[in-house]
Structure formats: C-alpha cells, structure tokens
Amino acid sequence: MSADPRFDGPGPDDIFATALSQGRFVIQRCRACAASRFPPALVCAVCGSADLDWVEASGLGQVYATTIVRERDGAYNVAIVALEEGARMMTRVDGVVPADVRIGLKVRARIATDPTPHVVFAPAEGESR
Amino acid sequence: MSPLRGRAAIVGVGNTRRWNAPGRTPFDQAQEAALLALEDCGLGLKDVDGLFCAISSSGLPVLNMAEKLGVRPRHADGTMVGGASFLFHLQTAVSALVHELCDVALIVYGSNQLSAGGRLVSMPDPQPYEAPYRPRYPISSYALATSRHMHDYGTTREHLAEVALAARAWANLNPDAFARGPLTRAEVLASRMISDPLTKADCCLVTDGGAALVVTRAERAKDLKAKPAYVLGTGAAVSHRQIAAMPDLTTTAAAESGRRAYEAAGVGPAEIDHVMVYDAFTITTLIFLEDLGFCPKGEGGRFVAGGAIAPGGSLPVNTNGGGLSCNHPGMYGLFTVIEAVEQLRGACGERQVAGCATALAHANGGVLSSQATAILGNAAAL
C-alpha cells in the first residue's frame, strides 16, 4: 500500500459516530492553529492543516440562532449552538418550551439516543427556565 | 475593471411563463424556453455550441438537454450550486465565449415543481448532522438566519412584511406574475407561521417554469434581432453547505460576489438603475440589499420600510414580482437575469424602470450558501 499514512484508519465521520454511540461527544481541534471544527472533516477550515486532533467537547455552549418548526402534530425547537470551543452545530434545545429558547441562552449537551445517537442541549444550571 | 467587461452579451431570453403546467416535465419546460430564447435573437439550435444546464431532478442535465435539443456542444457546464447555478454558468459562459471555447452559449433551466406535487425536489445530498433535528428544508435554515438578523439588528416581522408587499405591488404591474391581486399588511402579518419567525407569506411561491438565455460575443450580438444586454461584470462565491457552518448568519458571500462584479464592471451600487435579488424568503431581499451595498449592514429592514423598493420607491427591486409573487420554479436564479434583460430592453410595460441602462441580477443557492452577481448594461452603459 502506498496510501499516505497520515490518513489511515476510519474517516472523521466514522470516528465521531463511533464515539457518540459509546456515549462520548468529541469534536476536532487543529494542532496547528487550535481552531475547533464541527461537523468533522479531514482539514481545518481556518488554516487548512490536515493535522486535527480529537478532544472531548466540554458540552457547554450558547444558543446562536433559533427557530420553532411548526408541524401539524406539534412544534419543536431547532437551534444552532455555538460550542464553548468555538465551532457551531445544528441541534435542539430540550427542557424548555420552544418559545423560551432565546439567543444567548447558556446550554449544556447530552446525548439523545432515539432513533440514533445525536447531541441535544438543555439550559445550563443557573439559567432561568 | 475586468478585461471581459462588455465582451459578451445576452442576446436572447426565453421564459415559458407556464407557472402551472401539468403534463410537462422539467425538460419540456427547458426545451420550450431554449427555443423561445433562440427565436428571440434569430439564432437556431444548430448555432448552439456551448450548453449550460442545471436541473434539480437530473444528475446529468447537460446530456439530457443536448440529446433532446439535438445540439452537439463543444463546451458544456453542469455546475450545480442550487438556485445560483445559472449565474455561475453566465460567468463561465462569458469567459468561454471570449476564449473561443464556444460561439453561442445556451443557459437553460426547467421545473415542474408545482404540478409534480409542490414540494421542493430534494437533491441527493443527505445531511447527517442536520437530519436528527428535523429542520424543514430549506425554510428552517433561513429562519435561523432571520432570528440572528433580528437579534443583531432589530429587524422586525413588519420589515419582512414590507418585502412581501413590495413584491406583490410589482407583480400587480406584471400580467405574467402568478400571484396577483390585493395583499394587505394585516394579511401578511397574520399568515401561518411555518418556522419562526418566517410565515407562509415570507416564503417564495412554488411554481413550474422554464427559462433560457442565449449569450454571444459582443461583435456578433450587434447583428442579432434583439437589443443586446452586455455583461459588464460578474462575481461568484461559495461559503458553506449547512447553515450551522455559515461563518456569520447575517452576512452572506454576496458581499464577495457583489464586490467582484462591481470591480469587474467598474461601477458601484449608486450607478445601478434596476436591482433583482433572489427572494427565496423575505429575509433574503434584506440581506442581499445590505451585502450588495444598497444600504449598510443591518439596515435592510429600515431601508425597505415606507415602500423604498416598491413601485414609486427610491430603488426598483424585483420588478417582476420576484420569487415571492411572480414565479419560483425550484431554482429561480435565471429569472433574475431575464427580468434585468427585459428592463434594459425597455420591454416591461407598466413596470418599466424609466431610463434603465444598468441592472444588477443576484442569485442565491443552497441555504445562503452560493452567491453570484451579474451586472448588465445596454449600449449606453458600455
């Protein structure tokens, strides 16, 4: 095999999904410039380095943008959370009615498992419900 | 200024104006538009040697179009970046023409989105980091951007309503618009919420339709039937795919595509007589007016308040009625160019912008992801 050994092993999506299925929320951090990256990819979006590390996310973040999806069978939140590490992700904020999910709300992650593992958030301790 | 400035011109436009046409495939609409565009300039299918096409439901649209039209292109481009694709095509067509990769470029699109059932034809592009949260695609992505614009700049639902009302007022001057008739502020504000803060009235139409452009080098354009719309400058930019990956939810890559187009054309926003921006949702009109320099960042809502972009206002925007009230067949981008060309020709009847010599057409694709700007001018603007 003459493939470049830097890229050996499972790809970044697979690494993320495997960790999540084991109850761990991991994100990438660039060894060259320290920028965080989510969703996973092979290179740093900030500096272009292919030298990315995997770190446990702190799970803390703030709501950056929010909407309420209105379906016939009810309404639910969809949000973008800015992680403490810097990257953003689409997610849902639970534990509070959708109308109370406001931009700037401090939130903490947990891993939901239905139907497949995915990261959701709830207001962090000390945030008014 | 770009060395390509004014070297190519849009010489033919085709618009099927069939917004609800059961029994026609996207390719039927596209073929009809192609024929209309060629007849518009007096060229024939045998003259076409550059083919540019994107169609939501087809992975190989250039091949299908070439076969159906019986053309044998020596240059082709099937770039697919959503609704902005056709302005990316236009930018590439100008370069291909000037460098003699082709002599007659046909840019073509068709859709049966309405008659096929009204849902946006979803492209095979799964988003595993969005799917678990069930956003409605694409409106929830635009709603998230709207929430941020409101938060950062104090934009209100009343500001968004101004955009919908202006679009309808223009549509009422366009006999070919799909949604015509009275529309009140109260009706817009009472519209059903779909993905907060966007309601049904903030969303573009769902229609069928077909559109096409014929583009040639400027020397040839002078000898053809219709008045040429010279391509003074183009610009394109791509920033992301998923809304969570957009660098700043209130500033799009239109700021980059617009700057490139202005620099290429050697003009600025103050010299533009007529503006077409892709209004997939009311918020996009505000953001693109900001990013293209027609008002400062964050001021879009206050800029449009009081009817500034409606008929009789200070800046004629989306004079066909836009995606909100004229037509929106899945990917609307090409229609921004068609209306710009019609305005430059002085062919717009009741909605004609007096003395229109320069026009800006801007298109958006994905979820504020791809942006492309074209600045066109008639002979007086060269």
XYZ file of C-alpha atoms in Angstrom:
511
model
C 0.000 0.000 0.000
C 1.306 3.393 -0.922
C -1.525 5.428 0.603
C -0.480 8.365 2.757
C -0.334 7.009 6.354
C -1.481 10.345 7.817
C -4.977 9.469 6.654
C -5.011 5.799 7.673
C -7.825 4.427 9.809
C -11.507 5.314 9.933
C -12.607 8.647 8.481
C -13.703 11.576 10.668
C -17.468 10.958 10.309
C -16.951 7.369 11.384
C -14.805 8.350 14.371
C -17.443 10.850 15.520
C -20.317 8.389 15.121
C -18.450 5.613 16.919
C -17.634 7.877 19.857
C -21.237 9.085 20.033
C -22.526 5.511 20.102
C -20.204 4.955 23.100
C -21.687 7.986 24.881
C -18.859 10.418 24.087
C -19.296 13.787 22.333
C -15.993 14.538 20.616
C -15.005 17.341 18.269
C -11.876 18.132 16.310
C -9.197 20.634 17.257
C -6.494 21.801 14.894
C -2.990 21.065 16.171
C -1.639 23.906 14.036
C -3.971 26.790 14.904
C -6.147 25.414 17.762
C -9.411 26.151 15.925
C -12.210 23.699 16.676
C -14.176 22.027 13.912
C -17.669 20.555 13.701
C -19.083 18.722 11.759
C -15.987 16.568 11.305
C -13.777 16.859 8.239
C -10.292 15.999 7.110
C -8.840 19.511 7.276
C -9.030 22.601 9.426
C -11.443 25.124 7.868
C -9.466 28.011 9.336
C -5.864 27.251 8.360
C -6.070 24.243 6.041
C -3.945 21.960 8.183
C -4.666 18.237 7.947
C -3.330 17.725 11.477
C -6.526 17.530 13.511
C -6.848 16.109 16.988
C -9.968 14.691 18.643
C -10.973 16.149 22.009
C -13.897 15.625 24.362
C -16.289 18.538 23.951
C -16.961 20.409 27.189
C -20.643 20.210 26.289
C -21.137 23.855 27.159
C -22.370 26.387 24.668
C -24.717 29.228 23.881
C -27.699 29.440 21.570
C -26.544 31.334 18.462
C -29.761 31.136 16.416
C -33.137 29.521 16.966
C -36.396 28.625 15.243
C -39.594 26.762 16.037
C -40.700 24.256 13.434
C -44.499 24.151 13.301
C -45.863 20.818 12.220
C -49.460 19.586 12.375
C -48.599 17.277 15.246
C -46.847 19.948 17.292
C -43.998 22.420 17.418
C -40.366 21.799 18.257
C -37.137 23.728 18.526
C -34.249 23.704 16.059
C -31.235 25.753 17.072
C -27.649 26.481 16.238
C -25.469 26.293 19.330
C -22.038 27.878 19.474
C -19.904 25.458 21.454
C -17.570 26.820 24.094
C -14.722 25.567 21.886
C -15.895 27.820 19.025
C -17.490 25.506 16.471
C -21.227 25.647 15.846
C -23.706 22.843 15.379
C -27.328 22.384 14.472
C -29.177 20.883 17.406
C -32.296 21.061 19.558
C -32.702 22.626 22.984
C -34.892 20.468 25.230
C -36.098 21.004 28.776
C -37.717 24.328 27.994
C -40.661 25.294 25.775
C -39.521 26.220 22.239
C -40.587 29.851 22.659
C -38.196 30.211 25.600
C -35.129 29.140 23.644
C -33.548 32.550 23.177
C -30.312 33.633 21.539
C -27.579 33.800 24.177
C -29.108 31.101 26.394
C -26.360 29.053 28.038
C -26.843 25.365 27.386
C -25.292 22.016 28.225
C -25.121 18.975 25.942
C -26.372 15.461 26.422
C -26.566 12.561 24.037
C -30.050 11.506 22.965
C -30.388 8.030 21.526
C -33.766 7.960 19.783
C -33.757 6.969 16.944
C -29.971 7.167 16.653
C -27.393 8.883 18.897
C -27.373 12.663 18.478
C -26.322 15.628 20.597
C -29.066 17.788 22.118
C -28.886 20.544 24.706
C -30.795 21.814 27.730
C -30.455 25.079 29.620
C -27.301 25.050 31.746
C -27.525 25.160 35.531
C -28.395 28.636 36.758
C -30.273 29.596 33.586
C -33.860 30.592 34.276
C -36.337 28.153 32.799
C -12.224 46.760 -14.417
C -12.209 43.309 -15.982
C -10.820 42.760 -19.490
C -14.019 40.759 -20.056
C -16.207 43.832 -19.470
C -18.737 44.189 -22.271
C -17.104 41.453 -24.367
C -20.201 39.223 -24.260
C -23.901 39.967 -24.312
C -27.186 38.273 -23.542
C -28.896 38.368 -26.921
C -31.869 36.107 -26.344
C -34.151 35.339 -23.424
C -36.763 32.609 -23.147
C -39.413 32.439 -20.448
C -42.196 29.869 -20.766
C -44.460 31.756 -18.323
C -46.136 28.385 -17.631
C -46.298 28.503 -13.863
C -48.752 25.644 -13.515
C -48.419 23.215 -16.393
C -49.402 19.639 -15.553
C -48.196 17.059 -18.031
C -44.882 18.788 -18.729
C -41.565 17.539 -17.433
C -38.741 19.841 -16.325
C -37.065 19.093 -19.662
C -40.238 20.047 -21.569
C -40.159 23.433 -19.860
C -36.432 23.772 -20.529
C -36.727 22.863 -24.214
C -39.517 25.362 -24.763
C -37.504 28.091 -23.033
C -34.469 27.264 -25.192
C -36.487 27.580 -28.393
C -38.032 30.870 -27.233
C -34.605 32.291 -26.398
C -33.140 31.310 -29.762
C -36.137 32.709 -31.649
C -35.817 35.889 -29.615
C -32.385 36.570 -31.150
C -32.835 34.851 -34.525
C -30.335 32.067 -33.942
C -31.061 28.357 -34.333
C -30.316 25.176 -32.437
C -27.522 24.375 -34.889
C -25.744 27.543 -33.815
C -25.545 26.415 -30.161
C -22.110 25.043 -29.335
C -21.978 25.850 -25.618
C -24.556 24.270 -23.291
C -25.066 25.202 -19.636
C -27.729 23.468 -17.596
C -28.711 22.508 -14.045
C -31.948 20.729 -13.133
C -32.846 19.605 -9.591
C -34.224 16.248 -10.606
C -31.437 15.247 -13.005
C -27.867 14.301 -12.244
C -26.829 14.626 -15.896
C -28.863 17.571 -17.199
C -26.397 18.627 -19.919
C -26.555 15.201 -21.533
C -30.335 15.106 -21.442
C -30.673 18.621 -22.844
C -28.130 18.024 -25.623
C -29.978 14.893 -26.718
C -33.428 16.448 -26.582
C -32.431 19.630 -28.420
C -30.216 17.780 -30.885
C -27.272 20.049 -30.184
C -23.617 18.964 -30.210
C -21.875 21.265 -27.739
C -18.113 21.637 -27.822
C -18.224 23.254 -24.403
C -20.570 22.385 -21.516
C -21.016 23.207 -17.848
C -23.396 21.493 -15.454
C -22.257 23.285 -12.310
C -24.857 22.680 -9.605
C -24.782 25.095 -6.689
C -28.545 25.440 -6.237
C -30.526 28.436 -7.426
C -27.414 30.498 -8.179
C -26.136 27.902 -10.666
C -27.209 29.852 -13.729
C -25.259 32.956 -12.780
C -22.206 30.797 -12.202
C -22.952 29.460 -15.705
C -23.194 33.004 -17.069
C -19.823 33.921 -15.596
C -18.233 30.842 -17.141
C -20.050 31.361 -20.455
C -18.593 34.860 -20.836
C -15.095 33.512 -20.356
C -15.706 30.530 -22.643
C -17.035 32.830 -25.377
C -14.178 35.307 -25.137
C -11.625 32.488 -25.233
C -13.485 30.891 -28.167
C -14.315 27.637 -26.425
C -17.743 28.258 -27.905
C -19.533 30.853 -30.063
C -23.151 30.606 -28.926
C -23.860 29.725 -25.310
C -27.278 28.479 -24.198
C -28.056 28.554 -20.467
C -31.258 26.697 -19.713
C -33.498 25.528 -16.872
C -36.888 23.910 -16.374
C -39.001 22.705 -13.475
C -42.377 21.125 -12.790
C -42.175 21.678 -9.047
C -45.788 22.804 -8.632
C -47.548 20.315 -10.877
C -45.331 17.482 -9.607
C -46.712 17.971 -6.125
C -45.419 21.227 -4.734
C -42.550 20.008 -2.643
C -39.022 21.102 -3.355
C -37.452 18.288 -5.327
C -34.831 17.111 -2.926
C -31.412 16.574 -4.394
C -29.436 13.518 -3.342
C -27.413 15.353 -0.725
C -28.047 13.884 2.723
C -27.095 15.999 5.743
C -26.490 13.600 8.653
C -25.591 16.436 11.051
C -28.965 18.118 10.455
C -31.370 15.225 9.895
C -31.830 14.155 13.573
C -33.196 17.622 14.407
C -35.823 17.604 11.611
C -35.408 21.163 10.308
C -37.811 21.901 7.465
C -35.641 22.236 4.424
C -34.811 24.865 3.400
C -37.024 27.239 5.393
C -35.655 26.439 8.872
C -32.139 27.376 7.751
C -33.388 30.764 6.545
C -35.424 31.122 9.734
C -32.285 30.607 11.813
C -30.529 33.353 9.837
C -33.572 35.584 10.305
C -33.534 35.032 14.072
C -29.952 36.189 14.154
C -30.635 39.238 11.942
C -33.472 40.253 14.249
C -31.279 39.748 17.301
C -28.277 41.650 15.968
C -30.003 44.487 14.102
C -33.548 44.848 15.408
C -35.137 43.666 12.182
C -38.849 43.013 12.671
C -41.616 40.971 11.098
C -43.063 44.295 9.900
C -39.827 44.881 7.962
C -40.161 41.449 6.370
C -43.786 42.214 5.511
C -42.628 45.289 3.555
C -40.691 42.990 1.244
C -43.708 40.790 0.572
C -45.932 43.838 -0.023
C -43.440 45.430 -2.429
C -43.154 42.194 -4.380
C -46.915 41.941 -4.707
C -47.216 45.578 -5.772
C -44.722 44.924 -8.594
C -46.485 41.673 -9.512
C -49.703 43.625 -9.883
C -47.960 45.568 -12.687
C -46.803 42.345 -14.376
C -49.508 40.486 -16.310
C -47.299 37.375 -16.275
C -46.969 37.147 -12.491
C -48.508 34.081 -10.856
C -49.659 35.759 -7.620
C -51.571 38.943 -8.362
C -54.267 40.822 -6.518
C -54.565 42.840 -3.351
C -52.428 41.920 -0.362
C -52.591 43.841 2.910
C -50.072 44.263 5.683
C -52.547 42.680 8.090
C -52.867 39.619 5.856
C -49.099 39.219 5.631
C -48.637 39.571 9.384
C -51.468 37.112 10.100
C -50.052 34.472 7.784
C -49.462 30.986 9.180
C -46.151 30.527 10.997
C -44.055 27.738 9.469
C -40.607 28.062 11.015
C -40.414 31.045 13.348
C -40.116 33.877 12.541
C -40.972 33.026 8.922
C -44.573 32.580 7.826
C -46.089 31.349 4.595
C -46.175 34.966 3.387
C -42.405 35.193 3.863
C -41.865 32.249 1.506
C -41.469 32.321 -2.236
C -44.081 30.719 -4.451
C -43.954 27.159 -5.654
C -44.495 27.107 -9.419
C -43.458 25.377 -12.610
C -41.449 27.235 -15.212
C -38.704 27.276 -17.793
C -36.072 29.874 -18.596
C -33.171 30.256 -21.006
C -30.525 32.744 -22.092
C -28.511 32.927 -25.309
C -25.122 34.591 -24.895
C -22.652 35.536 -27.652
C -19.569 37.683 -28.068
C -20.384 41.377 -28.359
C -19.358 41.645 -32.056
C -21.984 39.078 -33.018
C -24.571 40.495 -30.647
C -24.838 43.715 -32.670
C -26.148 41.861 -35.734
C -28.898 39.937 -33.971
C -32.605 40.745 -33.630
C -32.905 41.945 -30.051
C -31.062 44.755 -28.263
C -28.036 43.197 -26.517
C -27.685 43.264 -22.741
C -23.926 43.462 -22.281
C -22.360 41.584 -19.398
C -20.374 44.329 -17.659
C -19.190 42.216 -14.747
C -19.837 39.024 -12.820
C -18.813 37.669 -9.445
C -19.375 34.395 -7.631
C -18.654 32.990 -4.182
C -19.395 29.875 -2.105
C -19.229 29.838 1.687
C -20.779 26.658 3.115
C -23.353 23.909 2.676
C -25.108 23.581 6.064
C -26.464 26.663 7.789
C -24.578 25.868 11.025
C -21.327 26.120 9.057
C -22.100 29.595 7.683
C -19.397 31.909 9.032
C -21.809 34.711 10.019
C -25.542 34.146 9.667
C -26.249 37.782 8.796
C -23.571 38.350 6.136
C -23.533 36.193 3.031
C -20.928 35.564 0.361
C -22.965 38.034 -1.735
C -20.667 40.644 -0.203
C -17.812 38.930 -2.062
C -19.638 38.136 -5.307
C -21.032 41.667 -5.400
C -17.647 43.284 -4.846
C -16.151 41.155 -7.631
C -18.977 42.078 -10.007
C -18.746 45.804 -9.219
C -14.975 45.771 -9.676
C -15.246 43.885 -12.960
C -17.895 46.290 -14.253
C -16.218 49.415 -12.918
C -19.422 50.645 -11.284
C -20.814 50.827 -7.765
C -24.275 50.392 -6.291
C -25.101 54.069 -6.831
C -24.847 53.578 -10.606
C -27.286 50.646 -10.749
C -30.709 51.573 -12.164
C -32.513 48.287 -11.516
C -31.961 45.510 -8.988
C -33.009 41.874 -8.988
C -32.156 39.857 -5.875
C -33.218 36.276 -5.295
C -36.114 36.492 -2.822
C -36.471 32.897 -1.719
C -37.720 34.344 1.558
C -38.408 37.943 2.551
C -35.228 37.998 4.680
C -33.033 37.310 1.633
C -34.069 40.565 -0.026
C -32.964 42.488 3.065
C -29.659 40.650 3.450
C -28.746 40.909 -0.232
C -29.564 44.634 -0.381
C -27.133 45.030 2.517
C -24.418 42.726 1.195
C -24.598 44.303 -2.282
C -24.124 47.770 -0.826
C -27.551 49.331 -1.369
C -27.772 50.040 2.366
C -25.460 49.494 5.345
C -25.245 46.074 7.048
C -28.192 45.586 9.353
C -30.229 48.443 7.857
C -32.147 46.358 5.309
C -35.364 46.402 7.319
C -35.320 50.138 7.906
C -34.256 50.690 4.258
C -37.348 48.972 2.845
C -39.769 50.444 5.410
C -42.010 53.019 3.782
C -42.001 51.433 0.344
C -38.440 52.198 -0.869
C -38.317 49.080 -3.060
C -41.986 49.094 -4.096
C -43.253 50.786 -7.289
C -42.598 54.519 -6.956
C -39.875 53.969 -4.339
C -36.252 55.087 -4.466
C -34.840 51.752 -5.730
C -36.712 49.433 -8.112
C -36.138 45.905 -6.766
C -37.596 42.644 -8.088
C -39.831 44.384 -10.594
C -41.325 41.174 -11.991
C -42.818 40.445 -8.566
C -39.893 38.244 -7.570
C -39.928 34.724 -6.271
C -42.472 35.905 -3.735
C -45.170 36.917 -6.221
C -44.088 36.257 -9.836
C -42.787 32.708 -10.011
C -40.441 30.299 -8.260
C -39.880 27.011 -10.046
C -37.463 25.346 -7.633
C -34.337 27.244 -8.695
C -35.262 30.827 -9.608
C -31.855 32.366 -10.375
C -32.202 32.587 -14.153
C -35.378 34.647 -13.837
C -33.482 37.460 -12.100
C -31.377 37.809 -15.245
C -34.344 37.608 -17.592
C -36.132 40.486 -15.864
C -32.905 42.532 -15.872
C -32.562 41.999 -19.646
C -36.216 42.897 -20.261
C -35.795 46.100 -18.251
C -32.642 47.029 -20.201
C -34.569 46.483 -23.431
C -37.349 48.764 -22.187
C -39.822 45.954 -22.710
C -41.517 45.905 -19.298
C -44.694 47.874 -19.957
C -46.340 49.236 -16.848
C -43.475 48.161 -14.576
C -40.719 49.580 -16.796
C -37.954 51.416 -14.949
C -37.525 54.721 -16.797
C -34.114 55.184 -18.405
C -32.817 51.788 -17.276
C -29.230 51.454 -18.551
C -27.616 49.267 -15.883
C -29.141 46.372 -13.983
C -27.849 44.053 -11.278
C -29.063 40.454 -11.044
C -28.152 38.456 -7.976
C -28.867 34.810 -7.229
C -28.565 32.605 -4.183
C -28.239 28.849 -3.831
C -28.487 26.259 -1.082
C -29.082 27.903 2.297
C -27.415 31.295 1.688
C -24.523 29.093 0.500
C -23.656 30.067 -3.069
C -23.915 33.628 -4.344
C -23.498 35.054 -7.820
C -23.921 38.573 -9.127
C -24.133 39.861 -12.695
C -24.108 43.489 -13.745
C -25.639 44.091 -17.140
C -25.921 47.187 -19.252
C -27.348 48.322 -22.568
C -25.261 50.058 -25.253
C -25.435 53.335 -23.320
C -23.632 51.709 -20.353
C -20.660 50.383 -22.350
